[in-house]
Amino acid sequence: MGFFDLFRKKQDTPADTAAGAAVEAQPEQRREELNAGLERTKTGLFSKLARAVAGRSTVDAEVLDDLEEVLITSDVGVETTVKIIRRIEERVARDKYMNAAELRGILRDETVNVLGPGMVIDTEHMFHEAERLRAGGITITPEHLKISDKAVICMPYHKLLDCLEEDRLADKKFGSTRRGISPAYSDKYMKKALRMGELADRDALKARLADILEWKNLFIVNGYHHDPIDLDEMMDWIDTYAMPFKDYVCDTTDYLSEAIEDNKSLLFEAQLGALRDIDYGIYPYTSGSSTIAAYAPIGAGIPEARLDNIIGIMKAYSTCVGEGPFTCEMFGDEATALRDAGGEYGAATGRPRRVGGFDVVASRYGVKMQGCTSIALTKLDVLSYMDKIPVCVAYDIDGERVDRFPIGVKLAKAKPIYEYLPGFHCDISGCRTVSDLPKEALDYVHYLEAAVGCRIKYVSVGPDRDAYIKMF
């Protein structure tokens, strides 16, 4: 059995195995919820999922419309790659595309997608996504997809190490996506990573990879007692999944610097919020990189750039993917109702997300860390079924009310202190102006705005691209 046969047994790719793995380390109450959610996923939940995920993208239509020239660039290194603008829903030839992270903006002919040096790129994932898009008639060329020569390649052994370590941790696992993110970033800072620019010289790349594998196999074999990684297998993988992007690799810093000089508009976007930041998040339950907006120009390769506007994206309630403290988490029927209303199931795995009421303490902290100039509040329509809407306004830690976001042991001890606002009990998906919103919905928006200390500029009320309200 070769490396890839062994590795694919380790990866939790299908929805059932991913959700099943998540169940093992959860309390009994969450175990039942996750299993129930998995069954709903297997019996046709994905139509609801598409609606929910698409709902997160409705506000960016307004953002893009405000910019006559949009150059979509990557920013911080998050998840498998630094994320491109979240273009979840696009209609091409009457089909919906839910794009992979690397190719979020590829459906817009006028947009140049730039994958910056701060990225860790899963070229295998991107290869399959590009093939799928091309089969649907989408053109992908070096003219509108540019990849930094400094970006790091996420290799198969990074994913293997991610799986091996999560398995070793068992009940103490971090809830990794098992996509190789942290191992790849570890190699980057150990100076043991391969970069996209090295694809230009295959012989030199192979020699360097041989040195890396000599080091890597020391703990893969002796530490995890796994079969060693084979150089020829890794080179075959590179030839198949990385080399096809060789002509897309360039000095993206020069390209973006010229764009700035030409007064083009740059829009940065990343997936994860402040609480998954490696420095400012709920460490160690974080990503392997910085998810803070201030890092966006650095990760994109233009550290001289200054951000004009930082739009914080927040749902009208709380969700959490993976392990770690989640103070306002709901359980039982209450959680199931919110999860189903919002379609909160993982797009790739079908894993039920953890859900809860809006967390003012965490959100206010996130707004501060990101330096938000405004907020886009999404999925307000999801709350229309609630008689009263829970809002976590503070934490109780050992009997003391805490208004500032804590870390470490204190966060693990935190219990939510709730206030409840009246529900609005009606379908708001057709609202397009502030005056269209029922008083209770508008009061809720204004309450959150005051609580987190940042103005809410956009409110999403449904999955359609025009289903948003510009508040000011």
PDB file of N, CA, C and O in Angstrom, residues 39-88:
ATOM      1  N   GLU A  39     -27.382  12.895   9.967  1.00  0.00           N
ATOM      2  CA  GLU A  39     -28.457  12.215   9.263  1.00  0.00           C
ATOM      3  C   GLU A  39     -29.231  13.187   8.373  1.00  0.00           C
ATOM      4  O   GLU A  39     -29.626  12.865   7.262  1.00  0.00           O
ATOM      5  N   ARG A  40     -29.431  14.401   8.884  1.00  0.00           N
ATOM      6  CA  ARG A  40     -30.132  15.396   8.061  1.00  0.00           C
ATOM      7  C   ARG A  40     -29.302  15.747   6.831  1.00  0.00           C
ATOM      8  O   ARG A  40     -29.825  15.966   5.748  1.00  0.00           O
ATOM      9  N   THR A  41     -27.965  15.804   7.021  1.00  0.00           N
ATOM     10  CA  THR A  41     -27.090  16.065   5.879  1.00  0.00           C
ATOM     11  C   THR A  41     -27.233  14.984   4.825  1.00  0.00           C
ATOM     12  O   THR A  41     -27.324  15.253   3.637  1.00  0.00           O
ATOM     13  N   LYS A  42     -27.272  13.718   5.262  1.00  0.00           N
ATOM     14  CA  LYS A  42     -27.350  12.604   4.335  1.00  0.00           C
ATOM     15  C   LYS A  42     -28.673  12.552   3.594  1.00  0.00           C
ATOM     16  O   LYS A  42     -28.780  11.944   2.535  1.00  0.00           O
ATOM     17  N   THR A  43     -29.707  13.175   4.145  1.00  0.00           N
ATOM     18  CA  THR A  43     -31.031  13.067   3.533  1.00  0.00           C
ATOM     19  C   THR A  43     -31.449  14.353   2.831  1.00  0.00           C
ATOM     20  O   THR A  43     -32.623  14.693   2.786  1.00  0.00           O
ATOM     21  N   GLY A  44     -30.499  15.108   2.345  1.00  0.00           N
ATOM     22  CA  GLY A  44     -30.846  16.218   1.461  1.00  0.00           C
ATOM     23  C   GLY A  44     -30.738  17.592   2.049  1.00  0.00           C
ATOM     24  O   GLY A  44     -31.438  18.506   1.628  1.00  0.00           O
ATOM     25  N   LEU A  45     -29.839  17.774   3.012  1.00  0.00           N
ATOM     26  CA  LEU A  45     -29.707  19.077   3.628  1.00  0.00           C
ATOM     27  C   LEU A  45     -29.020  20.095   2.731  1.00  0.00           C
ATOM     28  O   LEU A  45     -29.118  21.287   2.945  1.00  0.00           O
ATOM     29  N   PHE A  46     -28.338  19.631   1.684  1.00  0.00           N
ATOM     30  CA  PHE A  46     -27.453  20.529   0.956  1.00  0.00           C
ATOM     31  C   PHE A  46     -28.169  21.663   0.225  1.00  0.00           C
ATOM     32  O   PHE A  46     -27.573  22.681  -0.053  1.00  0.00           O
ATOM     33  N   SER A  47     -29.447  21.502  -0.068  1.00  0.00           N
ATOM     34  CA  SER A  47     -30.163  22.632  -0.654  1.00  0.00           C
ATOM     35  C   SER A  47     -30.274  23.765   0.354  1.00  0.00           C
ATOM     36  O   SER A  47     -30.112  24.935   0.029  1.00  0.00           O
ATOM     37  N   LYS A  48     -30.515  23.399   1.613  1.00  0.00           N
ATOM     38  CA  LYS A  48     -30.562  24.407   2.659  1.00  0.00           C
ATOM     39  C   LYS A  48     -29.173  24.981   2.911  1.00  0.00           C
ATOM     40  O   LYS A  48     -28.996  26.169   3.158  1.00  0.00           O
ATOM     41  N   LEU A  49     -28.162  24.121   2.845  1.00  0.00           N
ATOM     42  CA  LEU A  49     -26.790  24.564   3.012  1.00  0.00           C
ATOM     43  C   LEU A  49     -26.420  25.616   1.974  1.00  0.00           C
ATOM     44  O   LEU A  49     -25.849  26.648   2.299  1.00  0.00           O
ATOM     45  N   ALA A  50     -26.777  25.350   0.719  1.00  0.00           N
ATOM     46  CA  ALA A  50     -26.446  26.298  -0.344  1.00  0.00           C
ATOM     47  C   ALA A  50     -27.078  27.649  -0.068  1.00  0.00           C
ATOM     48  O   ALA A  50     -26.465  28.698  -0.254  1.00  0.00           O
ATOM     49  N   ARG A  51     -28.299  27.631   0.443  1.00  0.00           N
ATOM     50  CA  ARG A  51     -28.989  28.881   0.767  1.00  0.00           C
ATOM     51  C   ARG A  51     -28.245  29.623   1.885  1.00  0.00           C
ATOM     52  O   ARG A  51     -27.998  30.818   1.800  1.00  0.00           O
ATOM     53  N   ALA A  52     -27.876  28.866   2.908  1.00  0.00           N
ATOM     54  CA  ALA A  52     -27.244  29.498   4.057  1.00  0.00           C
ATOM     55  C   ALA A  52     -25.879  30.065   3.717  1.00  0.00           C
ATOM     56  O   ALA A  52     -25.548  31.181   4.075  1.00  0.00           O
ATOM     57  N   VAL A  53     -25.057  29.282   3.018  1.00  0.00           N
ATOM     58  CA  VAL A  53     -23.721  29.751   2.675  1.00  0.00           C
ATOM     59  C   VAL A  53     -23.801  30.918   1.715  1.00  0.00           C
ATOM     60  O   VAL A  53     -23.094  31.910   1.851  1.00  0.00           O
ATOM     61  N   ALA A  54     -24.713  30.820   0.757  1.00  0.00           N
ATOM     62  CA  ALA A  54     -24.869  31.918  -0.188  1.00  0.00           C
ATOM     63  C   ALA A  54     -25.296  33.180   0.534  1.00  0.00           C
ATOM     64  O   ALA A  54     -24.915  34.288   0.163  1.00  0.00           O
ATOM     65  N   GLY A  55     -26.055  33.015   1.604  1.00  0.00           N
ATOM     66  CA  GLY A  55     -26.519  34.175   2.349  1.00  0.00           C
ATOM     67  C   GLY A  55     -25.390  35.018   2.887  1.00  0.00           C
ATOM     68  O   GLY A  55     -25.541  36.213   3.090  1.00  0.00           O
ATOM     69  N   ARG A  56     -24.233  34.414   3.126  1.00  0.00           N
ATOM     70  CA  ARG A  56     -23.111  35.173   3.656  1.00  0.00           C
ATOM     71  C   ARG A  56     -22.518  36.096   2.609  1.00  0.00           C
ATOM     72  O   ARG A  56     -21.757  36.983   2.922  1.00  0.00           O
ATOM     73  N   SER A  57     -22.844  35.876   1.350  1.00  0.00           N
ATOM     74  CA  SER A  57     -22.171  36.635   0.301  1.00  0.00           C
ATOM     75  C   SER A  57     -22.999  37.796  -0.212  1.00  0.00           C
ATOM     76  O   SER A  57     -22.549  38.541  -1.066  1.00  0.00           O
ATOM     77  N   THR A  58     -24.200  37.979   0.317  1.00  0.00           N
ATOM     78  CA  THR A  58     -25.059  38.986  -0.292  1.00  0.00           C
ATOM     79  C   THR A  58     -24.518  40.394  -0.132  1.00  0.00           C
ATOM     80  O   THR A  58     -24.730  41.234  -0.985  1.00  0.00           O
ATOM     81  N   VAL A  59     -23.801  40.669   0.951  1.00  0.00           N
ATOM     82  CA  VAL A  59     -23.337  42.028   1.159  1.00  0.00           C
ATOM     83  C   VAL A  59     -22.219  42.409   0.214  1.00  0.00           C
ATOM     84  O   VAL A  59     -22.020  43.579  -0.071  1.00  0.00           O
ATOM     85  N   ASP A  60     -21.439  41.432  -0.301  1.00  0.00           N
ATOM     86  CA  ASP A  60     -20.285  41.820  -1.099  1.00  0.00           C
ATOM     87  C   ASP A  60     -20.691  42.353  -2.465  1.00  0.00           C
ATOM     88  O   ASP A  60     -19.918  43.024  -3.120  1.00  0.00           O
ATOM     89  N   ALA A  61     -21.918  42.079  -2.900  1.00  0.00           N
ATOM     90  CA  ALA A  61     -22.378  42.659  -4.157  1.00  0.00           C
ATOM     91  C   ALA A  61     -22.390  44.178  -4.067  1.00  0.00           C
ATOM     92  O   ALA A  61     -21.947  44.884  -4.977  1.00  0.00           O
ATOM     93  N   GLU A  62     -22.849  44.695  -2.930  1.00  0.00           N
ATOM     94  CA  GLU A  62     -22.866  46.141  -2.729  1.00  0.00           C
ATOM     95  C   GLU A  62     -21.448  46.681  -2.638  1.00  0.00           C
ATOM     96  O   GLU A  62     -21.126  47.719  -3.212  1.00  0.00           O
ATOM     97  N   VAL A  63     -20.582  45.981  -1.931  1.00  0.00           N
ATOM     98  CA  VAL A  63     -19.193  46.418  -1.811  1.00  0.00           C
ATOM     99  C   VAL A  63     -18.556  46.517  -3.183  1.00  0.00           C
ATOM    100  O   VAL A  63     -17.902  47.507  -3.517  1.00  0.00           O
ATOM    101  N   LEU A  64     -18.759  45.487  -4.006  1.00  0.00           N
ATOM    102  CA  LEU A  64     -18.153  45.478  -5.332  1.00  0.00           C
ATOM    103  C   LEU A  64     -18.772  46.543  -6.225  1.00  0.00           C
ATOM    104  O   LEU A  64     -18.087  47.168  -7.027  1.00  0.00           O
ATOM    105  N   ASP A  65     -20.082  46.763  -6.082  1.00  0.00           N
ATOM    106  CA  ASP A  65     -20.722  47.780  -6.884  1.00  0.00           C
ATOM    107  C   ASP A  65     -20.180  49.168  -6.562  1.00  0.00           C
ATOM    108  O   ASP A  65     -20.190  50.073  -7.394  1.00  0.00           O
ATOM    109  N   ASP A  66     -19.731  49.345  -5.314  1.00  0.00           N
ATOM    110  CA  ASP A  66     -19.180  50.636  -4.920  1.00  0.00           C
ATOM    111  C   ASP A  66     -17.810  50.893  -5.539  1.00  0.00           C
ATOM    112  O   ASP A  66     -17.326  52.005  -5.537  1.00  0.00           O
ATOM    113  N   LEU A  67     -17.162  49.834  -6.049  1.00  0.00           N
ATOM    114  CA  LEU A  67     -15.829  49.961  -6.595  1.00  0.00           C
ATOM    115  C   LEU A  67     -15.870  49.739  -8.105  1.00  0.00           C
ATOM    116  O   LEU A  67     -16.194  48.669  -8.566  1.00  0.00           O
ATOM    117  N   GLU A  68     -15.550  50.769  -8.860  1.00  0.00           N
ATOM    118  CA  GLU A  68     -15.607  50.640 -10.310  1.00  0.00           C
ATOM    119  C   GLU A  68     -14.528  49.692 -10.815  1.00  0.00           C
ATOM    120  O   GLU A  68     -14.719  48.969 -11.778  1.00  0.00           O
ATOM    121  N   GLU A  69     -13.360  49.741 -10.191  1.00  0.00           N
ATOM    122  CA  GLU A  69     -12.284  48.833 -10.571  1.00  0.00           C
ATOM    123  C   GLU A  69     -11.937  48.017  -9.347  1.00  0.00           C
ATOM    124  O   GLU A  69     -11.481  48.551  -8.346  1.00  0.00           O
ATOM    125  N   VAL A  70     -12.180  46.738  -9.433  1.00  0.00           N
ATOM    126  CA  VAL A  70     -11.917  45.877  -8.283  1.00  0.00           C
ATOM    127  C   VAL A  70     -10.799  44.912  -8.631  1.00  0.00           C
ATOM    128  O   VAL A  70     -10.907  44.146  -9.582  1.00  0.00           O
ATOM    129  N   LEU A  71      -9.748  44.964  -7.892  1.00  0.00           N
ATOM    130  CA  LEU A  71      -8.674  44.000  -8.027  1.00  0.00           C
ATOM    131  C   LEU A  71      -8.711  43.149  -6.775  1.00  0.00           C
ATOM    132  O   LEU A  71      -8.386  43.616  -5.694  1.00  0.00           O
ATOM    133  N   ILE A  72      -9.160  41.935  -6.903  1.00  0.00           N
ATOM    134  CA  ILE A  72      -9.305  41.082  -5.736  1.00  0.00           C
ATOM    135  C   ILE A  72      -7.969  40.446  -5.437  1.00  0.00           C
ATOM    136  O   ILE A  72      -7.387  39.776  -6.281  1.00  0.00           O
ATOM    137  N   THR A  73      -7.480  40.651  -4.229  1.00  0.00           N
ATOM    138  CA  THR A  73      -6.184  40.103  -3.859  1.00  0.00           C
ATOM    139  C   THR A  73      -6.325  39.251  -2.621  1.00  0.00           C
ATOM    140  O   THR A  73      -7.276  39.354  -1.870  1.00  0.00           O
ATOM    141  N   SER A  74      -5.343  38.426  -2.413  1.00  0.00           N
ATOM    142  CA  SER A  74      -5.312  37.634  -1.191  1.00  0.00           C
ATOM    143  C   SER A  74      -4.789  38.483  -0.065  1.00  0.00           C
ATOM    144  O   SER A  74      -4.112  39.476  -0.262  1.00  0.00           O
ATOM    145  N   ASP A  75      -5.131  38.043   1.188  1.00  0.00           N
ATOM    146  CA  ASP A  75      -4.493  38.740   2.301  1.00  0.00           C
ATOM    147  C   ASP A  75      -3.841  37.745   3.226  1.00  0.00           C
ATOM    148  O   ASP A  75      -2.882  37.095   2.873  1.00  0.00           O
ATOM    149  N   VAL A  76      -4.347  37.606   4.439  1.00  0.00           N
ATOM    150  CA  VAL A  76      -3.645  36.818   5.431  1.00  0.00           C
ATOM    151  C   VAL A  76      -3.718  35.340   5.126  1.00  0.00           C
ATOM    152  O   VAL A  76      -4.620  34.863   4.471  1.00  0.00           O
ATOM    153  N   GLY A  77      -2.753  34.586   5.672  1.00  0.00           N
ATOM    154  CA  GLY A  77      -2.713  33.153   5.436  1.00  0.00           C
ATOM    155  C   GLY A  77      -3.695  32.430   6.326  1.00  0.00           C
ATOM    156  O   GLY A  77      -3.416  32.178   7.479  1.00  0.00           O
ATOM    157  N   VAL A  78      -4.830  32.066   5.821  1.00  0.00           N
ATOM    158  CA  VAL A  78      -5.884  31.468   6.624  1.00  0.00           C
ATOM    159  C   VAL A  78      -6.366  30.206   5.943  1.00  0.00           C
ATOM    160  O   VAL A  78      -6.467  30.150   4.730  1.00  0.00           O
ATOM    161  N   GLU A  79      -6.702  29.181   6.774  1.00  0.00           N
ATOM    162  CA  GLU A  79      -7.143  27.902   6.248  1.00  0.00           C
ATOM    163  C   GLU A  79      -6.098  27.373   5.266  1.00  0.00           C
ATOM    164  O   GLU A  79      -4.919  27.612   5.417  1.00  0.00           O
ATOM    165  N   THR A  80      -6.507  26.665   4.238  1.00  0.00           N
ATOM    166  CA  THR A  80      -5.534  26.060   3.347  1.00  0.00           C
ATOM    167  C   THR A  80      -4.836  27.122   2.520  1.00  0.00           C
ATOM    168  O   THR A  80      -3.723  26.947   2.085  1.00  0.00           O
ATOM    169  N   THR A  81      -5.492  28.216   2.276  1.00  0.00           N
ATOM    170  CA  THR A  81      -4.880  29.292   1.521  1.00  0.00           C
ATOM    171  C   THR A  81      -5.312  30.610   2.103  1.00  0.00           C
ATOM    172  O   THR A  81      -6.191  30.687   2.927  1.00  0.00           O
ATOM    173  N   VAL A  82      -4.655  31.659   1.663  1.00  0.00           N
ATOM    174  CA  VAL A  82      -5.167  32.983   1.942  1.00  0.00           C
ATOM    175  C   VAL A  82      -6.374  33.171   1.041  1.00  0.00           C
ATOM    176  O   VAL A  82      -6.336  32.835  -0.122  1.00  0.00           O
ATOM    177  N   LYS A  83      -7.427  33.684   1.586  1.00  0.00           N
ATOM    178  CA  LYS A  83      -8.695  33.635   0.869  1.00  0.00           C
ATOM    179  C   LYS A  83      -8.860  34.806  -0.081  1.00  0.00           C
ATOM    180  O   LYS A  83      -8.482  35.924   0.207  1.00  0.00           O
ATOM    181  N   ILE A  84      -9.501  34.504  -1.202  1.00  0.00           N
ATOM    182  CA  ILE A  84      -9.924  35.521  -2.149  1.00  0.00           C
ATOM    183  C   ILE A  84     -11.333  35.949  -1.761  1.00  0.00           C
ATOM    184  O   ILE A  84     -12.012  35.262  -1.014  1.00  0.00           O
ATOM    185  N   ILE A  85     -11.768  37.070  -2.268  1.00  0.00           N
ATOM    186  CA  ILE A  85     -13.103  37.588  -1.970  1.00  0.00           C
ATOM    187  C   ILE A  85     -14.148  36.490  -1.993  1.00  0.00           C
ATOM    188  O   ILE A  85     -14.157  35.673  -2.897  1.00  0.00           O
ATOM    189  N   ARG A  86     -14.981  36.462  -0.991  1.00  0.00           N
ATOM    190  CA  ARG A  86     -15.947  35.379  -0.843  1.00  0.00           C
ATOM    191  C   ARG A  86     -17.063  35.544  -1.874  1.00  0.00           C
ATOM    192  O   ARG A  86     -18.026  36.255  -1.675  1.00  0.00           O
ATOM    193  N   ARG A  87     -16.884  34.839  -3.012  1.00  0.00           N
ATOM    194  CA  ARG A  87     -17.915  34.850  -4.068  1.00  0.00           C
ATOM    195  C   ARG A  87     -18.639  33.521  -3.988  1.00  0.00           C
ATOM    196  O   ARG A  87     -18.452  32.635  -4.811  1.00  0.00           O
ATOM    197  N   ILE A  88     -19.450  33.310  -2.976  1.00  0.00           N
ATOM    198  CA  ILE A  88     -20.072  32.018  -2.761  1.00  0.00           C
ATOM    199  C   ILE A  88     -21.058  31.700  -3.871  1.00  0.00           C
ATOM    200  O   ILE A  88     -21.104  30.601  -4.384  1.00  0.00           O
TER     201      ILE A  88
END
